[in-house]
Amino acid sequence: MAQSNENALLEELQAIKKLLVYALLNKNKEEHTQNDIAVALGTSQSQISKMFSKAALKEK
């Protein structure tokens, strides 16, 4: 049961992180590459590709 709660919490935190990054992208007028976002989050470009569709990152 504790593992299930931990997984649910982790999924919720990941969703919040995605929403915050998406909000930041929409707020700035600059265009950001997947690599820029990956560096800011301390992750790889491939992880960013999995988090967001290309349309979401290019939409402006």
XYZ file of C-alpha atoms in Angstrom:
60
model
C 0.000 0.000 0.000
C 2.803 2.441 0.847
C 4.428 1.742 -2.528
C 1.151 2.534 -4.278
C 0.906 5.871 -2.458
C 4.507 6.688 -3.343
C 3.852 5.928 -7.016
C 0.740 8.103 -7.016
C 2.671 10.953 -5.390
C 5.505 10.602 -7.893
C 3.073 10.708 -10.826
C 1.435 13.808 -9.368
C 4.794 15.568 -8.952
C 5.771 14.699 -12.515
C 2.495 16.143 -13.795
C 3.075 19.350 -11.833
C 6.588 19.647 -13.235
C 5.269 19.270 -16.780
C 2.642 21.940 -16.222
C 5.168 24.377 -14.762
C 7.566 23.908 -17.662
C 4.720 24.275 -20.154
C 3.565 27.482 -18.435
C 7.098 28.867 -18.550
C 7.370 28.099 -22.253
C 4.097 29.850 -22.980
C 4.993 32.873 -20.853
C 8.312 33.656 -22.545
C 8.381 35.153 -26.005
C 11.690 33.438 -26.795
C 11.797 30.108 -28.549
C 13.351 27.324 -26.519
C 14.828 24.112 -27.842
C 14.348 20.777 -26.174
C 18.019 20.950 -25.246
C 17.536 24.324 -23.498
C 14.734 22.857 -21.431
C 16.713 19.710 -20.660
C 19.665 21.736 -19.388
C 17.363 23.848 -17.190
C 15.778 20.734 -15.686
C 19.039 18.813 -15.392
C 17.846 15.991 -17.617
C 18.424 14.696 -21.122
C 16.865 15.918 -24.343
C 15.276 12.504 -24.847
C 13.449 12.845 -21.515
C 12.006 16.166 -22.682
C 10.862 14.513 -25.912
C 8.983 11.959 -23.834
C 7.428 14.648 -21.605
C 6.051 16.897 -24.349
C 4.873 16.492 -27.888
C 6.756 18.480 -30.515
C 3.601 20.483 -31.188
C 3.462 21.603 -27.550
C 7.029 22.865 -27.686
C 6.628 24.646 -31.042
C 3.178 26.122 -30.419
C 3.478 29.935 -30.350
